[in-house]
XYZ file of C-alpha atoms in Angstrom:
652
model
C 55.766 59.673 86.117
C 56.965 56.320 86.271
C 58.756 54.394 89.445
C 62.111 54.942 88.482
C 61.743 58.792 87.918
C 60.372 58.772 91.501
C 63.289 56.829 92.943
C 65.917 59.129 90.800
C 64.350 62.180 92.093
C 64.306 60.719 95.668
C 67.957 60.656 94.778
C 68.667 63.890 93.686
C 66.315 65.657 96.874
C 68.665 63.474 99.064
C 71.941 64.655 97.283
C 70.747 68.163 97.077
C 70.378 68.260 100.781
C 73.387 66.879 101.429
C 74.726 69.540 99.365
C 72.993 72.179 101.272
C 73.771 70.849 104.656
C 77.451 71.900 103.492
C 76.655 75.572 103.821
C 76.237 75.246 107.471
C 79.272 77.081 109.197
C 81.855 74.929 110.772
C 82.318 75.266 114.698
C 86.409 75.117 113.771
C 87.615 77.180 111.525
C 91.077 75.247 111.810
C 89.507 72.240 110.083
C 89.022 73.840 107.246
C 91.385 72.326 104.568
C 93.863 74.475 103.111
C 93.223 75.614 99.270
C 93.964 72.652 96.882
C 93.272 70.290 99.051
C 89.475 68.185 97.546
C 86.839 67.282 99.297
C 84.867 64.737 97.531
C 82.519 63.805 99.896
C 79.546 64.749 97.591
C 80.792 62.807 94.515
C 81.131 59.877 96.667
C 77.612 60.056 97.598
C 76.305 60.662 94.259
C 77.796 57.449 93.173
C 76.643 55.490 96.021
C 73.416 56.911 94.749
C 73.821 56.139 91.574
C 74.384 52.624 92.514
C 71.475 52.100 94.628
C 69.472 53.652 92.151
C 70.451 50.682 89.696
C 69.688 47.994 92.355
C 66.687 49.509 92.991
C 65.049 49.960 89.426
C 66.731 46.166 88.834
C 64.959 44.597 92.114
C 61.526 46.360 90.854
C 61.788 45.120 87.502
C 62.350 41.146 88.992
C 59.223 41.542 90.928
C 57.131 43.059 88.134
C 57.892 40.493 85.601
C 57.953 37.331 88.358
C 55.614 36.974 91.238
C 57.965 34.773 93.024
C 60.971 36.704 92.684
C 64.372 34.738 93.033
C 68.164 35.955 93.773
C 69.631 34.556 90.475
C 66.993 36.335 88.540
C 67.825 39.590 89.970
C 71.426 39.076 89.841
C 70.937 38.565 86.309
C 68.457 41.592 86.076
C 71.304 43.609 87.566
C 74.505 43.091 85.621
C 72.546 41.831 82.268
C 69.760 44.106 81.876
C 67.724 44.814 78.498
C 69.654 47.205 76.757
C 66.958 49.518 76.570
C 67.134 49.298 80.374
C 70.624 49.174 80.738
C 70.995 52.429 78.820
C 67.762 54.219 80.753
C 69.737 53.542 84.215
C 73.261 54.168 83.145
C 71.778 57.559 82.021
C 70.153 58.212 85.388
C 73.596 56.797 87.389
C 75.852 59.514 85.079
C 73.472 62.597 85.728
C 73.946 61.628 89.693
C 77.492 61.529 89.204
C 77.635 64.856 86.947
C 75.206 66.625 89.858
C 77.745 65.218 92.565
C 80.784 66.778 90.750
C 79.037 70.112 89.872
C 77.796 70.432 93.978
C 81.216 69.180 95.016
C 82.865 72.005 92.878
C 80.120 74.548 94.223
C 80.850 73.582 97.720
C 84.954 74.272 97.711
C 84.800 77.520 95.918
C 82.478 78.464 98.472
C 84.341 77.050 101.502
C 87.631 78.814 99.905
C 85.908 82.001 99.683
C 84.746 81.533 103.461
C 88.020 80.556 104.641
C 89.624 83.799 102.888
C 86.840 85.748 104.578
C 88.025 84.630 107.748
C 91.827 84.414 107.517
C 91.383 88.504 106.337
C 88.627 88.755 109.313
C 91.881 86.957 111.404
C 94.616 89.406 109.697
C 92.721 92.533 110.356
C 91.991 91.931 113.981
C 95.732 90.877 114.281
C 96.746 94.253 113.013
C 94.412 96.232 115.304
C 95.400 94.274 118.136
C 99.242 95.099 117.724
C 98.468 98.516 116.281
C 100.841 100.722 118.405
C 97.943 103.091 118.956
C 95.057 102.648 121.021
C 91.863 101.304 119.299
C 88.499 100.534 119.753
C 85.543 99.009 117.448
C 82.070 99.315 118.218
C 78.680 99.200 116.568
C 76.533 101.424 115.214
C 74.964 101.783 119.229
C 78.166 102.404 120.469
C 78.690 98.927 122.214
C 82.630 98.412 122.262
C 83.145 95.359 120.420
C 86.826 95.124 120.281
C 89.931 97.017 122.049
C 93.402 96.415 121.427
C 96.391 95.948 123.912
C 97.538 99.583 123.587
C 94.138 100.434 124.329
C 94.088 98.386 127.585
C 97.792 99.965 128.817
C 96.666 103.657 128.087
C 93.270 103.209 130.030
C 94.667 100.707 132.512
C 91.166 98.561 131.405
C 90.687 94.948 130.743
C 88.878 93.784 127.536
C 86.263 91.627 129.289
C 85.459 95.211 131.538
C 85.250 96.627 128.130
C 83.786 94.653 125.449
C 80.318 94.593 125.546
C 80.438 96.554 128.769
C 81.222 100.299 127.832
C 79.142 102.311 125.538
C 80.668 105.080 123.809
C 77.684 107.081 123.411
C 76.805 106.714 127.197
C 79.970 108.324 128.201
C 78.973 111.493 130.411
C 82.904 112.455 130.153
C 81.690 113.949 126.363
C 79.498 116.454 127.843
C 81.722 117.544 130.364
C 84.293 118.010 127.735
C 82.380 119.621 125.147
C 82.632 116.728 122.962
C 79.068 114.966 122.736
C 78.376 116.856 119.502
C 81.558 115.739 118.062
C 81.041 112.052 118.753
C 77.968 111.880 117.581
C 78.855 113.233 114.203
C 80.945 110.480 113.810
C 77.763 107.932 114.473
C 76.074 110.025 111.647
C 78.838 109.401 109.112
C 81.359 111.616 109.780
C 85.211 111.611 110.351
C 85.814 113.538 113.156
C 89.027 114.854 115.443
C 88.969 115.064 119.087
C 91.100 118.063 120.078
C 93.728 117.749 123.051
C 91.816 116.412 126.272
C 93.141 116.206 129.954
C 92.453 112.975 131.581
C 92.904 113.446 135.470
C 94.092 110.904 137.042
C 91.099 111.292 139.848
C 88.529 111.151 136.527
C 86.634 107.782 135.757
C 87.025 107.683 132.340
C 86.016 104.621 131.627
C 84.112 103.745 134.359
C 87.760 102.775 135.987
C 89.653 105.253 137.884
C 93.553 105.573 136.458
C 96.199 106.486 138.268
C 97.582 109.336 136.164
C 97.194 112.230 134.171
C 97.173 112.304 130.596
C 96.880 114.396 127.511
C 94.893 112.595 124.740
C 93.775 113.263 121.040
C 92.003 111.012 118.789
C 90.034 110.416 115.701
C 86.322 108.506 115.058
C 85.564 107.282 111.682
C 82.769 104.743 110.372
C 83.296 102.035 108.638
C 80.592 101.090 105.907
C 78.912 98.222 104.134
C 78.889 97.646 100.586
C 75.318 99.021 100.767
C 76.790 102.288 102.189
C 75.213 101.770 105.699
C 76.981 101.992 108.589
C 78.866 98.897 110.261
C 81.198 99.725 112.851
C 82.676 103.231 114.558
C 86.566 103.038 115.013
C 88.071 105.160 117.453
C 91.936 105.849 117.721
C 93.365 107.602 120.371
C 96.978 108.804 120.672
C 98.674 109.835 123.937
C 100.397 113.175 123.503
C 101.202 114.029 127.109
C 105.276 113.482 126.309
C 105.169 116.075 123.137
C 102.667 118.294 124.885
C 105.320 118.726 127.988
C 108.247 119.088 125.545
C 106.335 121.641 123.549
C 105.767 123.614 126.630
C 109.252 122.776 127.797
C 110.650 124.071 124.461
C 108.617 127.516 124.880
C 110.084 127.528 128.232
C 113.623 127.322 127.303
C 113.072 129.671 124.349
C 111.727 132.226 126.483
C 114.768 131.995 128.635
C 117.024 132.051 125.660
C 115.195 135.255 124.571
C 115.358 136.699 128.607
C 119.606 135.602 128.273
C 119.948 137.592 125.265
C 117.862 140.807 126.854
C 120.242 140.357 129.795
C 123.613 140.182 127.055
C 122.233 143.239 125.594
C 121.122 145.588 128.582
C 124.694 143.742 130.084
C 126.201 145.150 126.712
C 124.037 148.440 127.023
C 125.124 148.921 130.311
C 128.679 148.923 129.848
C 128.310 151.299 126.822
C 126.628 153.919 129.439
C 128.526 153.144 132.429
C 131.791 154.390 130.073
C 130.218 157.135 129.132
C 128.699 158.469 132.555
C 132.089 157.329 134.070
C 134.279 159.635 131.743
C 131.585 162.310 132.271
C 131.494 161.580 136.150
C 135.329 161.799 136.800
C 135.686 165.080 134.511
C 132.568 166.724 137.038
C 134.294 165.351 140.408
C 137.897 165.990 139.206
C 136.753 169.910 137.829
C 134.568 170.257 140.960
C 138.011 169.155 142.960
C 140.228 171.591 141.440
C 137.732 174.614 141.793
C 137.207 173.740 145.204
C 141.051 174.070 145.468
C 140.913 177.902 144.677
C 138.221 178.424 147.205
C 137.411 178.750 150.964
C 134.723 176.940 152.736
C 133.096 180.596 153.291
C 132.812 181.354 149.554
C 129.234 181.448 148.413
C 130.091 178.918 145.871
C 131.727 176.400 148.009
C 128.350 174.790 148.862
C 127.141 174.495 145.721
C 130.638 172.896 144.665
C 129.955 170.121 147.166
C 126.551 169.616 146.156
C 127.784 168.884 142.687
C 130.449 166.309 144.360
C 127.624 164.736 146.645
C 125.432 164.456 143.141
C 128.447 162.984 141.290
C 129.357 160.557 144.000
C 125.552 159.471 143.786
C 125.570 159.239 140.059
C 128.538 156.802 140.594
C 126.542 154.796 142.978
C 123.670 154.191 140.764
C 126.648 153.492 137.501
C 127.669 150.831 140.006
C 124.345 149.119 140.654
C 123.744 149.204 137.009
C 126.744 147.289 135.879
C 126.649 145.031 139.475
C 122.874 143.732 138.107
C 124.154 143.597 134.407
C 127.153 141.651 135.780
C 129.863 143.577 134.290
C 132.735 144.150 136.946
C 136.514 143.334 137.217
C 137.509 140.292 138.886
C 140.301 141.180 141.395
C 140.972 139.151 144.884
C 142.283 140.777 147.617
C 141.847 140.887 151.459
C 138.628 142.619 152.382
C 136.524 142.907 155.351
C 133.380 141.633 154.858
C 131.752 144.633 157.131
C 133.251 147.333 154.889
C 131.580 146.081 151.746
C 128.309 145.505 153.332
C 128.786 149.276 155.175
C 129.238 151.015 151.698
C 126.364 149.511 150.462
C 123.565 150.103 153.003
C 123.015 153.574 151.111
C 122.140 151.660 147.848
C 120.239 148.854 150.138
C 117.946 151.112 151.435
C 116.725 152.660 148.042
C 116.712 149.479 146.384
C 114.237 147.819 148.578
C 111.952 150.826 149.713
C 110.721 152.639 152.743
C 108.071 149.449 153.737
C 111.151 147.411 154.591
C 113.012 147.542 157.274
C 116.721 146.856 157.039
C 118.661 146.132 160.346
C 122.494 145.086 160.426
C 124.226 142.961 163.109
C 127.962 143.012 162.063
C 130.505 141.230 164.160
C 133.139 143.674 165.633
C 136.155 140.938 165.335
C 135.417 139.902 161.913
C 138.102 137.643 159.672
C 139.034 138.854 156.649
C 138.006 136.755 153.360
C 140.010 136.937 150.135
C 137.232 138.134 147.381
C 137.182 139.867 144.566
C 135.037 143.357 146.308
C 132.733 143.702 142.827
C 131.563 139.777 142.852
C 130.864 140.066 146.723
C 128.944 143.003 146.620
C 126.771 141.178 143.684
C 126.192 138.372 146.270
C 124.933 140.868 148.955
C 122.742 142.902 146.106
C 121.076 139.703 144.570
C 120.401 138.020 148.291
C 118.789 141.649 149.168
C 116.913 141.975 145.855
C 115.690 138.215 146.742
C 114.558 139.386 150.478
C 112.853 142.184 148.949
C 110.813 140.081 146.362
C 109.880 138.004 149.135
C 108.469 140.563 151.032
C 105.779 142.588 148.656
C 103.702 143.776 151.679
C 106.903 145.184 153.495
C 108.939 143.231 156.504
C 112.083 143.005 158.263
C 115.512 142.474 156.246
C 118.389 141.567 158.841
C 122.059 141.346 157.675
C 124.455 139.702 159.456
C 128.231 138.405 159.683
C 130.217 135.871 162.074
C 133.400 134.150 162.548
C 132.542 130.150 162.558
C 135.023 126.927 162.714
C 134.282 123.615 161.318
C 136.069 120.776 163.074
C 133.485 117.974 162.411
C 130.980 119.173 159.658
C 127.513 119.348 160.499
C 124.978 116.931 158.550
C 123.035 119.457 156.803
C 126.655 121.040 155.628
C 127.866 117.729 154.303
C 128.824 117.514 150.799
C 129.232 121.011 150.640
C 131.408 122.246 153.250
C 134.927 121.732 154.606
C 136.744 122.215 157.851
C 138.453 125.352 159.076
C 137.995 128.664 159.765
C 134.997 130.607 157.660
C 133.242 134.162 157.750
C 129.396 133.892 157.670
C 127.053 136.155 155.856
C 123.712 135.828 156.729
C 120.257 137.225 155.172
C 117.288 136.878 156.703
C 113.975 138.102 155.819
C 110.282 137.661 157.196
C 108.749 136.946 153.720
C 106.648 134.089 152.223
C 109.257 131.506 152.706
C 109.350 128.392 150.473
C 109.029 125.015 150.972
C 111.284 122.097 150.446
C 110.862 121.416 147.065
C 111.464 124.793 145.557
C 114.583 124.996 147.947
C 115.853 122.073 145.889
C 115.413 124.283 142.729
C 116.589 127.643 143.585
C 119.941 127.813 142.187
C 119.559 126.254 139.077
C 119.471 128.879 136.010
C 116.202 130.273 135.040
C 114.523 128.645 138.135
C 112.018 131.492 139.043
C 108.687 131.511 141.294
C 108.098 134.763 139.735
C 105.619 135.262 137.222
C 106.841 135.576 133.668
C 108.968 138.292 132.917
C 109.055 139.544 136.366
C 112.088 137.717 136.995
C 115.463 136.305 134.916
C 116.073 133.314 137.354
C 119.725 133.983 137.423
C 119.875 135.877 140.660
C 120.435 133.088 143.263
C 122.389 130.865 140.208
C 124.918 133.966 139.612
C 125.326 133.847 143.688
C 125.712 130.147 143.623
C 128.595 130.319 141.288
C 130.290 133.390 142.863
C 130.438 131.827 146.387
C 131.716 128.359 144.512
C 134.673 130.747 142.754
C 135.513 131.726 146.488
C 135.475 128.425 147.457
C 132.485 128.585 150.193
C 129.378 127.084 149.751
C 125.602 128.446 150.700
C 122.579 127.109 152.722
C 119.376 127.991 153.174
C 116.805 127.481 155.721
C 113.067 128.221 154.940
C 109.288 127.219 155.493
C 106.254 128.809 153.868
C 104.826 131.877 156.012
C 107.996 132.084 158.024
C 110.541 133.769 156.046
C 113.882 132.613 154.311
C 117.467 132.586 155.864
C 120.759 132.385 153.439
C 123.883 131.460 154.861
C 127.124 132.282 152.882
C 130.126 130.519 154.309
C 133.184 132.037 152.713
C 137.320 130.842 153.982
C 138.740 132.785 156.044
C 142.016 134.753 155.964
C 143.826 134.860 159.394
C 145.602 138.675 157.873
C 144.391 141.990 158.053
C 142.286 143.270 155.241
C 143.588 145.936 152.743
C 143.336 149.782 153.346
C 141.711 151.402 151.179
C 144.134 154.618 150.755
C 141.185 156.822 151.524
C 142.735 158.338 154.367
C 141.537 161.971 155.010
C 143.969 163.556 156.899
C 146.468 163.252 153.846
C 146.491 166.745 151.599
C 147.338 167.378 148.277
C 150.837 168.781 149.298
C 151.901 165.480 150.437
C 151.126 164.270 146.792
C 152.754 166.560 145.031
C 155.571 165.771 142.479
C 158.733 166.858 142.033
C 159.064 167.557 137.984
C 158.370 164.289 137.449
C 157.388 164.123 133.078
C 154.425 162.009 132.690
C 152.651 161.471 129.172
C 148.658 161.465 129.594
C 147.114 159.882 126.700
C 142.970 160.104 126.822
C 140.678 160.615 124.204
C 137.686 162.089 126.202
C 139.027 165.742 126.074
C 137.094 166.482 129.074
C 138.840 163.879 131.213
C 142.328 164.346 129.262
C 141.938 168.384 130.354
C 140.742 167.479 134.288
C 143.853 164.921 134.604
C 146.327 167.537 132.773
C 145.501 170.343 135.006
C 145.384 168.049 138.520
C 149.107 167.199 137.574
C 150.071 170.385 136.479
C 148.619 171.767 140.010
C 150.717 168.998 141.580
C 153.739 170.406 140.485
C 154.373 167.401 137.522
C 155.902 167.929 134.013
C 152.982 166.924 131.872
C 152.231 166.346 127.953
C 149.250 165.127 126.722
C 148.281 163.108 123.785
C 144.349 161.873 122.265
C 145.231 158.386 120.528
C 148.076 155.844 120.301
C 149.512 157.764 116.947
C 149.760 160.930 118.727
C 150.941 159.542 121.747
C 154.115 157.637 120.017
C 155.059 160.684 117.880
C 155.163 162.659 121.147
C 157.540 159.751 123.036
C 159.721 159.805 120.063
C 160.105 163.637 119.701
C 160.549 163.915 123.333
C 163.383 161.555 123.023
C 161.473 158.845 125.492
C 162.465 161.136 128.306
C 158.929 160.425 130.582
C 159.069 158.778 134.402
C 155.139 157.439 133.600
C 152.554 156.953 130.935
C 149.182 157.388 132.269
C 146.804 155.830 129.491
C 143.313 154.892 128.802
C 142.728 151.239 127.956
C 140.265 152.118 125.391
C 141.968 154.503 122.448
C 140.302 155.452 119.298
C 142.949 153.616 116.954
C 144.936 150.896 119.465
C 144.531 150.043 123.031
C 146.425 151.420 125.729
C 148.105 148.026 126.694
C 149.424 147.862 123.085
C 150.508 151.397 123.628
C 152.938 150.754 127.077
C 153.875 147.530 126.024
C 155.606 149.451 123.101
C 156.744 152.260 125.153
C 158.616 149.607 127.516
C 160.146 148.237 124.864
C 162.022 151.471 124.378
C 162.368 152.549 127.699
C 161.722 149.687 130.339
C 162.286 152.244 133.421
C 158.759 153.698 132.422
C 155.694 153.510 134.925
C 152.255 152.306 133.717
C 149.108 153.588 135.219
C 146.136 152.290 133.105
C 142.669 153.562 133.417
C 138.989 152.657 131.859
C 135.447 153.458 132.227
C 134.501 150.073 130.857
C 134.029 147.395 133.249
C 133.595 144.666 130.562
C 135.726 142.572 128.396
C 137.052 146.556 126.895
C 138.727 146.767 130.089
C 141.265 144.171 129.113
C 141.188 143.356 132.821
C 142.411 139.786 132.526
C 145.832 140.990 130.373
C 146.269 144.272 132.950
C 146.381 141.874 135.665
C 149.006 139.078 133.918
C 151.013 142.112 132.703
C 151.095 143.278 136.078
C 150.101 147.103 135.398
C 148.497 149.548 137.807
C 144.734 149.802 137.339
C 142.427 152.833 138.276
C 138.929 152.421 137.703
C 136.623 155.518 136.522
C 135.026 157.677 138.005
C 138.148 158.676 140.353
C 138.383 162.105 142.355
C 141.241 164.352 142.302
C 142.828 163.031 145.442
C 142.712 159.045 143.832
C 144.201 160.351 140.904
C 147.252 161.916 142.578
C 147.394 159.168 145.194
C 147.648 156.331 142.276
C 150.609 158.717 140.001
C 152.289 159.032 143.371
C 152.160 155.565 144.152
C 152.966 154.445 140.455
C 156.125 156.759 140.397
C 157.353 155.149 143.870
C 157.105 151.424 142.487
C 160.026 149.365 140.795
C 159.872 149.077 137.001
C 157.970 146.637 135.109
C 160.103 143.909 133.734
C 160.884 144.380 130.478
C 158.601 142.341 127.746
C 159.665 142.156 124.629
C 156.821 142.248 121.582
C 157.896 141.377 118.566
C 156.879 143.014 115.310
C 154.875 140.733 114.239
C 152.636 140.499 116.986
C 148.989 140.906 116.999
C 147.502 143.834 118.987
C 145.478 143.651 122.173
C 141.754 143.689 121.182
């Protein structure tokens, strides 16, 4: 090999080494030029190598030709070589230059490809970091390589404490949660789903305790290389605590809705059953009373008839209790003595709470009067009694007390609820399990219940609260765990005497007899109608009966409207009793009106009856109740005439 060829080879090797050096990774990725920015370093090096080669070959030629080389001859060899030498040198320089261009092009392509890879990696890294789900990337050994911000926020850990420190496969919680096999499958190349797990606030999930309980679910999946080998394992978590709680709350509300619908259905059923029972009891009680008028107390049937009346009275109490708990009652405010209402409920209360609970009453002898609805007030007492019974599953002591109280300066524990003035206090105390303060804060909320699902509606105390508020009062609760509870109801007092119940046993049937007044009885139940007709006949009233609106109007027209009183059931087969009496009053404004019903819900038309001022007699009623109300009604003033227009819709 000639000398100049050796020199050329050396230059080529040096140039190749320079090209290979360009494959070394750069420490600062940001120093890479953008695509399109050329790097001519290798081209310039190859050009310099070509010039150097030309000069060295010229110098060698001078040394070979002359024993004493001179600068002039060397410069002459450089710039004016022999033609053959010139083309050899030119070809060598051209080859070096072309190789430099080719090497530079490869280098630029390699750098652009490396830059694109780094940009993609950075882009993917930023995507992972900013994902709204907690993400962890691990190697094939389970060692954490990266976690994003959501992961740090969820588990309350920093990247420094997890990356290269935490190993997924060595987490002891997987074994405890029964997920070790699922995690292992992910490292074998499967995509696996981690079902809902509860991470308690006292647990050490990552070696660092959290401060709250969370419900999580996650997915693990492998990332493969081009040769189908696993490169990374990615874990994506999702916190579903709020969704689970929302679902539970939804299920709870749905269950409450179903329970409320059941209660509504029971209420509708109770109203219908009560109506039928009240009609039957009216006929039973009334006919028993009529038969007792025909025999003396020495008759062998007298005792049997008394037992029939007692049984009918008990049945009426049971019907009343059913209506109280189904919340179907008529609202009518009157002046009441709370002691009388409680005494009237004691028999029902003792039957309701059972024999293992002792009932004690402490009723004030000089109790003030309250203006209240008797039915709803009795419901307050019954609901509080039932609540006390449920708090004493093993038995105990129930105390019902009443008293008078005046507030000048409102006590601190009454602030926000009370007002100054005179009040009647109803207190119901039990010796049961008691309640914590946290429970007391929620007991008046609708559907709140501490009982097992299906054993309570959660409406009892909320109904009590609503009724007491409607009466202008408030309720306080005093309770401690294992020390029983006391519910105190405060109702505004009225400094007037309570209205009499008109059950004076000294009044005889003779005192309630009529003087031949004409009474139109309108009742669709034939047994009740026969009892009323018989009772008024015996009481010396002139009675005509009808079973419907149309029949009653026909009788009214045929008798020339000559009636002093109409006694009608509210619910008739064709129209309502209110429609009937309105029509009759338009014709005869002096006729007296007495309405009756066995219904205790909207079918009784109670608001309309109150608005019109009609007298009302609730079924079931006994003989004396009927005669007393008829007598009182006939002695009352006539109703003011109410004009009913021809196109006015009927009351329904």
